[in-house]
Coordinates of C-alpha atoms in Angstrom, one line a residue:
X1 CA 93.1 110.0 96.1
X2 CA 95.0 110.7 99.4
X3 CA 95.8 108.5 102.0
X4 CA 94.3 108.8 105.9
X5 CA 96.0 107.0 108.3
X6 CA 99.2 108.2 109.6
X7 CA 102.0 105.5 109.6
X8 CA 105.6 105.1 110.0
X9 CA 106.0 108.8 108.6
X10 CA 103.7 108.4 105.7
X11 CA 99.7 108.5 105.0
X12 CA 98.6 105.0 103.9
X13 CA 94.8 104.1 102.1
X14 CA 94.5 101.1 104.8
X15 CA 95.8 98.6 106.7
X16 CA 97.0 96.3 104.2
X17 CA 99.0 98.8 102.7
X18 CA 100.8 99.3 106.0
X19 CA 101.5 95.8 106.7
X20 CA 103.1 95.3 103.1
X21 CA 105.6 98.3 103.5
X22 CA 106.3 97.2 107.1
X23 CA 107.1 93.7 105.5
X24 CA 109.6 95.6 102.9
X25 CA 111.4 97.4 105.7
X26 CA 111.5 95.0 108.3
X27 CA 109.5 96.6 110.7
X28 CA 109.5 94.7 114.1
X29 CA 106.6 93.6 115.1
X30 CA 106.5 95.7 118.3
X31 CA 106.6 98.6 116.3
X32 CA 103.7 97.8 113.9
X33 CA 101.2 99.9 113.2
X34 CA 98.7 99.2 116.1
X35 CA 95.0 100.6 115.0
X36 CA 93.8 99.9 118.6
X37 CA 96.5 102.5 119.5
X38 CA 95.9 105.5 117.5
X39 CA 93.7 108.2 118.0
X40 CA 91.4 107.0 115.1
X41 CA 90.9 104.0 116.3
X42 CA 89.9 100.8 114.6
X43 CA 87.1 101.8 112.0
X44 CA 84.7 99.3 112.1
X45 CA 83.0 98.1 108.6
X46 CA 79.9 99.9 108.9
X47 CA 81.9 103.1 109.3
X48 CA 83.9 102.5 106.4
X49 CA 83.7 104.7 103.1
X50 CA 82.8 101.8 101.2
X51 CA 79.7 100.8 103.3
X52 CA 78.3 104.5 103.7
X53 CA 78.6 105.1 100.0
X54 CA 77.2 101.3 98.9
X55 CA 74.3 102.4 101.7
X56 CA 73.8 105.5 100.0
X57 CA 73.8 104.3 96.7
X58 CA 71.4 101.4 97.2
X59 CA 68.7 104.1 98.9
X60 CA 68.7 106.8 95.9
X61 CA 68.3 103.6 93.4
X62 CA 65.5 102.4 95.7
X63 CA 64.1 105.5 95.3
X64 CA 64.8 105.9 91.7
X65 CA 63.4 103.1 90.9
X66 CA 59.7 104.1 93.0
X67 CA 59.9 107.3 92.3
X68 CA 59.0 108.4 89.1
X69 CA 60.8 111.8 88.8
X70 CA 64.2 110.2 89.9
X71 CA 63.8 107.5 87.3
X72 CA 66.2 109.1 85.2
X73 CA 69.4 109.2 87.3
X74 CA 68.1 105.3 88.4
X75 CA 68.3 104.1 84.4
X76 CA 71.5 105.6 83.9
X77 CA 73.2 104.2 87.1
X78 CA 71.9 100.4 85.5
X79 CA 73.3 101.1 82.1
X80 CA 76.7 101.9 83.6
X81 CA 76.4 98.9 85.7
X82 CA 74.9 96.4 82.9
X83 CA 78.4 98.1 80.7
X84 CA 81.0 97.2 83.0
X85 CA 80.2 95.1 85.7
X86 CA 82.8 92.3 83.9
X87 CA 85.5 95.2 83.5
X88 CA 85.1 96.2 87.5
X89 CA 85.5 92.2 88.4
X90 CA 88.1 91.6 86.0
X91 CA 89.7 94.5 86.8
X92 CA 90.0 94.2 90.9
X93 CA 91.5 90.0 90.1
X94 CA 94.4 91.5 88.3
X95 CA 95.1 93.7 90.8
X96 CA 95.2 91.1 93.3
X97 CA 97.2 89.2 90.8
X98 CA 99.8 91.7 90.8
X99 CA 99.5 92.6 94.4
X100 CA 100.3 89.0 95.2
X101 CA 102.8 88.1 93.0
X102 CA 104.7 91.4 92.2
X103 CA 106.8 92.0 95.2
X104 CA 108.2 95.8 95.7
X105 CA 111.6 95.1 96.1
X106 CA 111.6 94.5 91.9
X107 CA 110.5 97.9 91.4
X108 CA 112.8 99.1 93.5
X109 CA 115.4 97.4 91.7
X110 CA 115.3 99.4 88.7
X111 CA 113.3 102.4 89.6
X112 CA 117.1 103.8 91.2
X113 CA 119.2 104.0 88.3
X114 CA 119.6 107.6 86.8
X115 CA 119.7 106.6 83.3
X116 CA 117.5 107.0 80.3
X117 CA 116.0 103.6 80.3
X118 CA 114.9 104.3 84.3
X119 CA 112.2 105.7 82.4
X120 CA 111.3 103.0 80.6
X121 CA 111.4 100.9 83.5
X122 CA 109.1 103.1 85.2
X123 CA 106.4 103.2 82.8
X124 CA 106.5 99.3 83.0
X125 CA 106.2 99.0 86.7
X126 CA 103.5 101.8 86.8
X127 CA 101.4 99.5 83.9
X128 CA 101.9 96.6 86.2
X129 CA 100.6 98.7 89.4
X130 CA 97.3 98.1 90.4
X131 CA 95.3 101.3 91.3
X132 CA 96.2 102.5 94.8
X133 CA 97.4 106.1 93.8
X134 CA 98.6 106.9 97.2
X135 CA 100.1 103.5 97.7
X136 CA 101.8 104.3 94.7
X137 CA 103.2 108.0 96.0
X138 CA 104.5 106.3 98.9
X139 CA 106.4 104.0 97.4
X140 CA 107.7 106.5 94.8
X141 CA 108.5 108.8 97.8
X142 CA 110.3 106.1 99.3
X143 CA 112.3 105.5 96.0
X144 CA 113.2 108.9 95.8
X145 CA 114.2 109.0 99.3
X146 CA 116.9 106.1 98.9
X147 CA 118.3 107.7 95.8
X148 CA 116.0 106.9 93.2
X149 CA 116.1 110.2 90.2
X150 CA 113.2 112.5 90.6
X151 CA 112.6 112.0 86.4
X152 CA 111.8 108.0 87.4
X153 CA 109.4 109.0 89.8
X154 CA 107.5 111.2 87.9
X155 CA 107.2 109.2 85.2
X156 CA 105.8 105.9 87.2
X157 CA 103.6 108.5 89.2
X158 CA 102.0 109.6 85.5
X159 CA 101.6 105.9 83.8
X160 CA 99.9 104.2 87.2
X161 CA 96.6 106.0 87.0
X162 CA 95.4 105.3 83.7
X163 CA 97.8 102.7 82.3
X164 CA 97.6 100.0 84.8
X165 CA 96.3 97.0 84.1
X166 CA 92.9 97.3 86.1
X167 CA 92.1 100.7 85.2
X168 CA 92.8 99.4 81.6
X169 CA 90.2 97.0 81.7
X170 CA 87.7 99.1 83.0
X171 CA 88.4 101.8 79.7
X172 CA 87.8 99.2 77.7
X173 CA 84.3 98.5 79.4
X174 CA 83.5 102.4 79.0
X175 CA 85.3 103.3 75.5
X176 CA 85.5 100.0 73.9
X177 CA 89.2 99.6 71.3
X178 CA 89.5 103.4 72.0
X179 CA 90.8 102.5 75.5
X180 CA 94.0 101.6 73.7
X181 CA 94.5 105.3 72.7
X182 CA 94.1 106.6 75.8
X183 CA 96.8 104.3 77.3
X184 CA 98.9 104.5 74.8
X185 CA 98.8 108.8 75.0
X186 CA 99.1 108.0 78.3
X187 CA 102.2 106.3 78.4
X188 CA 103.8 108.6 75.5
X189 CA 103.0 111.6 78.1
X190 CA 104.7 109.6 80.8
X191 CA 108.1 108.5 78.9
X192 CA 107.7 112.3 77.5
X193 CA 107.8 114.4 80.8
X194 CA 110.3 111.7 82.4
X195 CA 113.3 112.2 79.8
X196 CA 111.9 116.0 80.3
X197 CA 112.5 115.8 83.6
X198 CA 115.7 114.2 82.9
X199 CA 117.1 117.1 81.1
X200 CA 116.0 119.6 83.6
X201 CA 118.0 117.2 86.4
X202 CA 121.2 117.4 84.1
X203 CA 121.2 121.1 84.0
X204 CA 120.0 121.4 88.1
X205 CA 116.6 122.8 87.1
X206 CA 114.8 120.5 89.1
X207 CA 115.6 118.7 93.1
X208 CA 117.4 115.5 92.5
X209 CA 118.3 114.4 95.7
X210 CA 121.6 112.1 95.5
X211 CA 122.0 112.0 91.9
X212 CA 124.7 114.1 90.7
X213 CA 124.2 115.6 87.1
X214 CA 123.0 112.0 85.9
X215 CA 125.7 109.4 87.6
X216 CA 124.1 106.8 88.6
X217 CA 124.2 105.6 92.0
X218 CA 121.6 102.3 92.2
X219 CA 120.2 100.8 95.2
X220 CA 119.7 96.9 95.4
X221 CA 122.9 96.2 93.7
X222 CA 122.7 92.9 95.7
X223 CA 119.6 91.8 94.5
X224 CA 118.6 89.9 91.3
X225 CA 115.3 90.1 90.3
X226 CA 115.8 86.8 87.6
X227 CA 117.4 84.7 90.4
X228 CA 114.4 85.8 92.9
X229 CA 112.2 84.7 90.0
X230 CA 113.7 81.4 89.4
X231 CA 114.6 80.8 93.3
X232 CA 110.7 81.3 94.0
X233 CA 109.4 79.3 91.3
X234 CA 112.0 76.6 92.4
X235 CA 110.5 76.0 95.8
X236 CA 107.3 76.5 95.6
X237 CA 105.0 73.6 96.1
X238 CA 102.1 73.3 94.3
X239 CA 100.4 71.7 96.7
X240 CA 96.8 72.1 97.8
X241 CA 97.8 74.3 101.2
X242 CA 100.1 76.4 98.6
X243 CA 97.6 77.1 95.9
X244 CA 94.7 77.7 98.4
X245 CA 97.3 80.1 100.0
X246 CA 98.2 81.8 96.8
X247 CA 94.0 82.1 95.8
X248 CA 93.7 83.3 99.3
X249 CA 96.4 86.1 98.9
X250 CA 94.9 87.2 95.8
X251 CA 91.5 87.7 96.8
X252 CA 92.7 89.6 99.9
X253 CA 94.5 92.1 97.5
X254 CA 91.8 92.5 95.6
X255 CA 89.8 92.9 98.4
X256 CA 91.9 95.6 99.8
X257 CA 92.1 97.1 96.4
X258 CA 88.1 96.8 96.1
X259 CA 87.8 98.6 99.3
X260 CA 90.1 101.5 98.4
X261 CA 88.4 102.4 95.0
X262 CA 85.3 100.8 94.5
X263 CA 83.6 104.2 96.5
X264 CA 85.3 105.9 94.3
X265 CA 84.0 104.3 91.2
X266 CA 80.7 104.2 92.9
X267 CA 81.0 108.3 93.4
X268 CA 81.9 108.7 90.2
X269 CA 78.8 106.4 88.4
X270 CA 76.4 108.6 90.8
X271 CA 77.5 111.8 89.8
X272 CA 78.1 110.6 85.6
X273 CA 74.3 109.7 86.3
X274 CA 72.7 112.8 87.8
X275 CA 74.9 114.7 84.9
X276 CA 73.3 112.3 82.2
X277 CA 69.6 112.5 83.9
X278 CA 69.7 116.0 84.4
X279 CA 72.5 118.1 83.3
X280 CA 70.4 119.5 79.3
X281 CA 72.0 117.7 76.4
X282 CA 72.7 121.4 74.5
X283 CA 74.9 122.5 77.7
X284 CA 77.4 119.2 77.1
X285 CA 77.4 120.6 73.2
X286 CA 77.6 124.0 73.8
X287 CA 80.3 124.6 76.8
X288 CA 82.4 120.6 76.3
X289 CA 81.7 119.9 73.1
X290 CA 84.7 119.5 70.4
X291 CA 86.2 123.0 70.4
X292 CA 89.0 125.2 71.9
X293 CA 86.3 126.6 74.4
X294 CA 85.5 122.9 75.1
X295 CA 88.7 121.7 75.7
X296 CA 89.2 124.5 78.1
X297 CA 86.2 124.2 80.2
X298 CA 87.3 120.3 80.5
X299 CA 90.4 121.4 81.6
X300 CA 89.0 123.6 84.4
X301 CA 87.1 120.9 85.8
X302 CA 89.4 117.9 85.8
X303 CA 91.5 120.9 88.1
X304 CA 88.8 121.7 90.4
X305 CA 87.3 118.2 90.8
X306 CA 88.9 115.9 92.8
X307 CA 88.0 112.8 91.7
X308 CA 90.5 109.9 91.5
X309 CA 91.1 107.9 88.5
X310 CA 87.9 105.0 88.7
X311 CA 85.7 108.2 89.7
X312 CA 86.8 110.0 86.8
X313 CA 86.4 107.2 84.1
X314 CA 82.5 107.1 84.6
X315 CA 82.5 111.4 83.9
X316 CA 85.0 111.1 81.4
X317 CA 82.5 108.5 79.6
X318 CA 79.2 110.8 80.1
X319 CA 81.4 113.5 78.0
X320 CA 81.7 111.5 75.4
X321 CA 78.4 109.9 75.2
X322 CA 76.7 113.9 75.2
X323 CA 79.3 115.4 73.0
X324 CA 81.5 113.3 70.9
X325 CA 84.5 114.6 71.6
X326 CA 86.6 112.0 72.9
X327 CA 89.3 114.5 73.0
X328 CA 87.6 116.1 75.6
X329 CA 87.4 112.4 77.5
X330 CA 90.9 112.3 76.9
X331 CA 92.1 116.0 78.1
X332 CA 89.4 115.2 81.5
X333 CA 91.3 111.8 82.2
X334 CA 94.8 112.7 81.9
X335 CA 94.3 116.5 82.9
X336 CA 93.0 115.2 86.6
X337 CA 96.2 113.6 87.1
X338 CA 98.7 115.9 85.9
X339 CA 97.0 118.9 88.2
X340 CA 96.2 116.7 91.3
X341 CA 96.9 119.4 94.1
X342 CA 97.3 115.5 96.2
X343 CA 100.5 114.5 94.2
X344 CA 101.7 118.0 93.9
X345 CA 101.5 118.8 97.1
X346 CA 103.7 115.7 97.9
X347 CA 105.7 116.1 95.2
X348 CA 106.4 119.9 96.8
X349 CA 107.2 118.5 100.0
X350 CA 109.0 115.8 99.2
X351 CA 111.2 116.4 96.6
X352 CA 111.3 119.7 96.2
X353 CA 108.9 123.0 94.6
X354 CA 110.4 123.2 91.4
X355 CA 109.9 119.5 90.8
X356 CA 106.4 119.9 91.8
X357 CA 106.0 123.1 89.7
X358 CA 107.3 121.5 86.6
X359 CA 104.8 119.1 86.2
X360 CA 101.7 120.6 84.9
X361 CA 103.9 123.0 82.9
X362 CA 105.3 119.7 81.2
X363 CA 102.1 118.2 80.9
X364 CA 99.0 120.4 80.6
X365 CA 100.3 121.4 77.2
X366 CA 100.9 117.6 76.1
X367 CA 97.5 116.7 77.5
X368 CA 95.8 120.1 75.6
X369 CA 97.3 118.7 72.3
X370 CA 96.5 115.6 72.0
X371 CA 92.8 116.2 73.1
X372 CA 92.7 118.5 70.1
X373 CA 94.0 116.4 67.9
X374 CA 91.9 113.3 69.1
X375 CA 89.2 116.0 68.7
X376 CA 90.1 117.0 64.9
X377 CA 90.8 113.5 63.6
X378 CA 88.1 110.7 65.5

C-alpha cells in the first residue's frame, strides 16, 4: 500500500497522517500541509477510495442478490462478512487505541540503537503498530534517516503487516487458533532477517548510514519513555472533558485507519468471492494445492499482485478453504510483503540498493520453508 499525497518530502496515506508527523517535528503552522493549496486539492468524501469502492460493492451485491447467475459471488461476500465482521470492528478500536495512546517519539527511542536487542525492540513496536504500511515506511525512513541501523528498520517493516495487533484479530476471524502460527512465523522471519541484516552491516554488505561497523550512536538520549509514562499518567484528569477527549481521539484514529484500509479489505473480499464463486474447485487443487508446484505458483502471485495486507488476508483465506494447504496461506501472506516492489522500491531509494536487494534473498527462502513445512505437518 503506497501513500499519495506529497508532504514535507514524503508520500503520506492521508491527512491525519500528516498532521501527526508534523506534530513530531514541530512543523509551524504556516508551513502545514495546506490541501487547499496543492494541485490535488481537497478530495471530497464522495471522491474518496473508500466511498467509490463501498458504492461499488453495495451495486454488484444488489445485483447478486437479484440476479440469479451472480448469486454465487453475492453468498460468498456474506459468509466472509457474517465470519468477521467482530474481527474488522475489533480490529480498527485497537488501532485507534494505539494510535491515540502510543506516541512516536517511544519508538523512536529505541528503534536507534545498533545493538542486537534493536531488533527486538523493533518487532515489539511493529506488533504494537496499527496497519498503515506506508505510515509505517515513513516513519522507518525517518528513523533511518536520524541514525537509526538499517537491520532495525527492516525488521519493524517485516513484523507491522501481519503481526500487529489489528491485522491479528482479523487472522483470527479468518484462520481461527492457526492465526497464532502465522504471527508467530511472522515474527521469527522478522527477528531472523534483522540479526541477518545485522551481520551483513558489520561486514559493510549492506548501506548503514551513520552506524559505524555496529557502535552505537542513539538518538533521544534525552528522553525517557518510563518518566513520559508516569509524567502523563500523573496529570491527566479523568474528568468528563478528558475522557470524552481521549474516546474522541480514538475513534478519529480508527477512523482514519478505517479509511486507509477498509477498501482494501473490501477489494480483497470481492475478489476472494469471484475466486470462490467462479474460479473451478480442481484448478485451486491442481495448480495451489499442497505441493512444490503449489507453493510456487503462490509465490508468483503474492509477487505480481499488489494487494496490501487486509486485501490479502480474504485470498489467503479462499486458498485455504479450496485447497488445504495452509502452507500455501502462509507462503501468500508473508511472500506479498517480503517482494512488495512499494517497500523495495523505498528501501532502494532510501537506504540504499543492496539493502533493498537483500531482502527477498533473506526472506523468500524463509517464507518457502516454512510453507512447506506448515504444508507437510498440519
Amino acid at each position: 500500500m503506497q501513500g499519495t499525497i506529497p508532504a514535507h518530502g514524503h508520500y503520506f496515506c492521508c491527512e491525519r497522517c500528516i498532521r501527526k508527523y508534523e506534530e513530531q517535528h514541530d512543523i509551524p503552522e504556516e508551513q502545514a500541509y495546506c490541501p487547499s493549496c496543492t494541485v490535488e486539492g481537497g478530495v471530497p468524501w464522495y471522491r474518496q477510495r473508500l466511498f467509490i469502492v463501498t458504492a461499488i460493492t453495495a451495486v454488484l451485491l444488489l445485483a447478486g442478490y437479484l440476479y440469479e447467475p451472480l448469486r454465487p459471488f453475492y453468498d460468498a461476500f456474506i459468509d466472509y462478512l457474517e465470519l468477521i465482521w467482530w474481527a474488522i470492528l475489533l480490529g480498527f478500536f485497537i488501532g485507534g487505541v494505539i494510535d491515540r495512546f502510543i506516541p512516536r517519539s517511544y519508538i523512536e527511542k529505541y528503534l536507534s540503537r545498533h545493538q542486537k536487542r534493536t531488533v527486538g525492540y523493533a518487532i515489539l513496536f511493529g506488533f504494537l503498530m496499527s496497519a498503515c504500511s506506508h505510515g509505517i515506511l515513513a516513519i522507518s525512513i525517518e528513523l533511518y534517516k536520524k541514525g537509526a541501523s538499517t537491520s532495525s528498520v527492516i525488521a519493524f517493516l517485516l513484523a507491522s503487516p501481519w503481526a500487529n495487533l489489528p491485522i491479528t484479530v482479523l487472522l483470527f476471524g479468518f484462520f481461527g487458533l492457526n492465526a497464532l502460527l502465522i504471527v508467530i512465523s511472522a515474527l521469527v522471519i522478522a527477528t531472523t532477517t534483522g540479526l541477518v541484516y545485522q551481520a551483513l552491516e558489520r561486514h559493510g554488505m549492506v548501506e548503514c548510514g551513520q552506524c559505524q561497523q555496529g557502535e552505537d550512536t542513539p538518538v533521544l538520549t534525552d528522553f525517557s519513555v518510563r518518566n513520559d509514562i508516569r509524567r502523563r499518567w500523573h496529570t491527566f484528569e479523568f474528568t468528563r472533558e478528558n475522557i470524552a477527549d481521549a474516546a474522541k481521539g480514538t475513534l478519529a484514529g480508527a477512523w482514519s485507519l478505517t479509511k486507509m484500509v477498509m477498501w482494501w479489505l473490501i477489494v480483497g473480499m470481492l475478489m476472494a468471492s469471484f475466486a470462490r464463486g467462479y474460479i473451478p474447485h480442481d484448478l485451486f487443487v491442481d495448480y495451489m494445492g499442497p505441493t512444490l508446484l503449489g507453493l510456487a505458483v503462490t509465490l508468483f502471485f503474492a509477487t505480481v499482485i499488489e494487494v496490501c495486507s487486509e486485501g490479502s488476508a480474504p485470498l489467503a483465506f479462499e486458498i485455504f478453504r479450496q485447497t488445504g494447504a495452509f502452507g500455501n496461506s502462509f507462503t501468500f501472506l508473508m511472500a506479498g510483503v517480503a517482494t512488495d516492489y512499494t517497500e523495495i522500491g523505498l528501501i532502494w531509494q532510501n537506504i540504499g540498493k543492496k539493502a533493498a536487494l537483500w531482502l527477498p534473498v533473506i526472506t523468500v527462502p524463509q517464507v518457502l520453508l516454512l510453507g512447506y513445512l506448515f504444508n507437510v505437518l498440519l
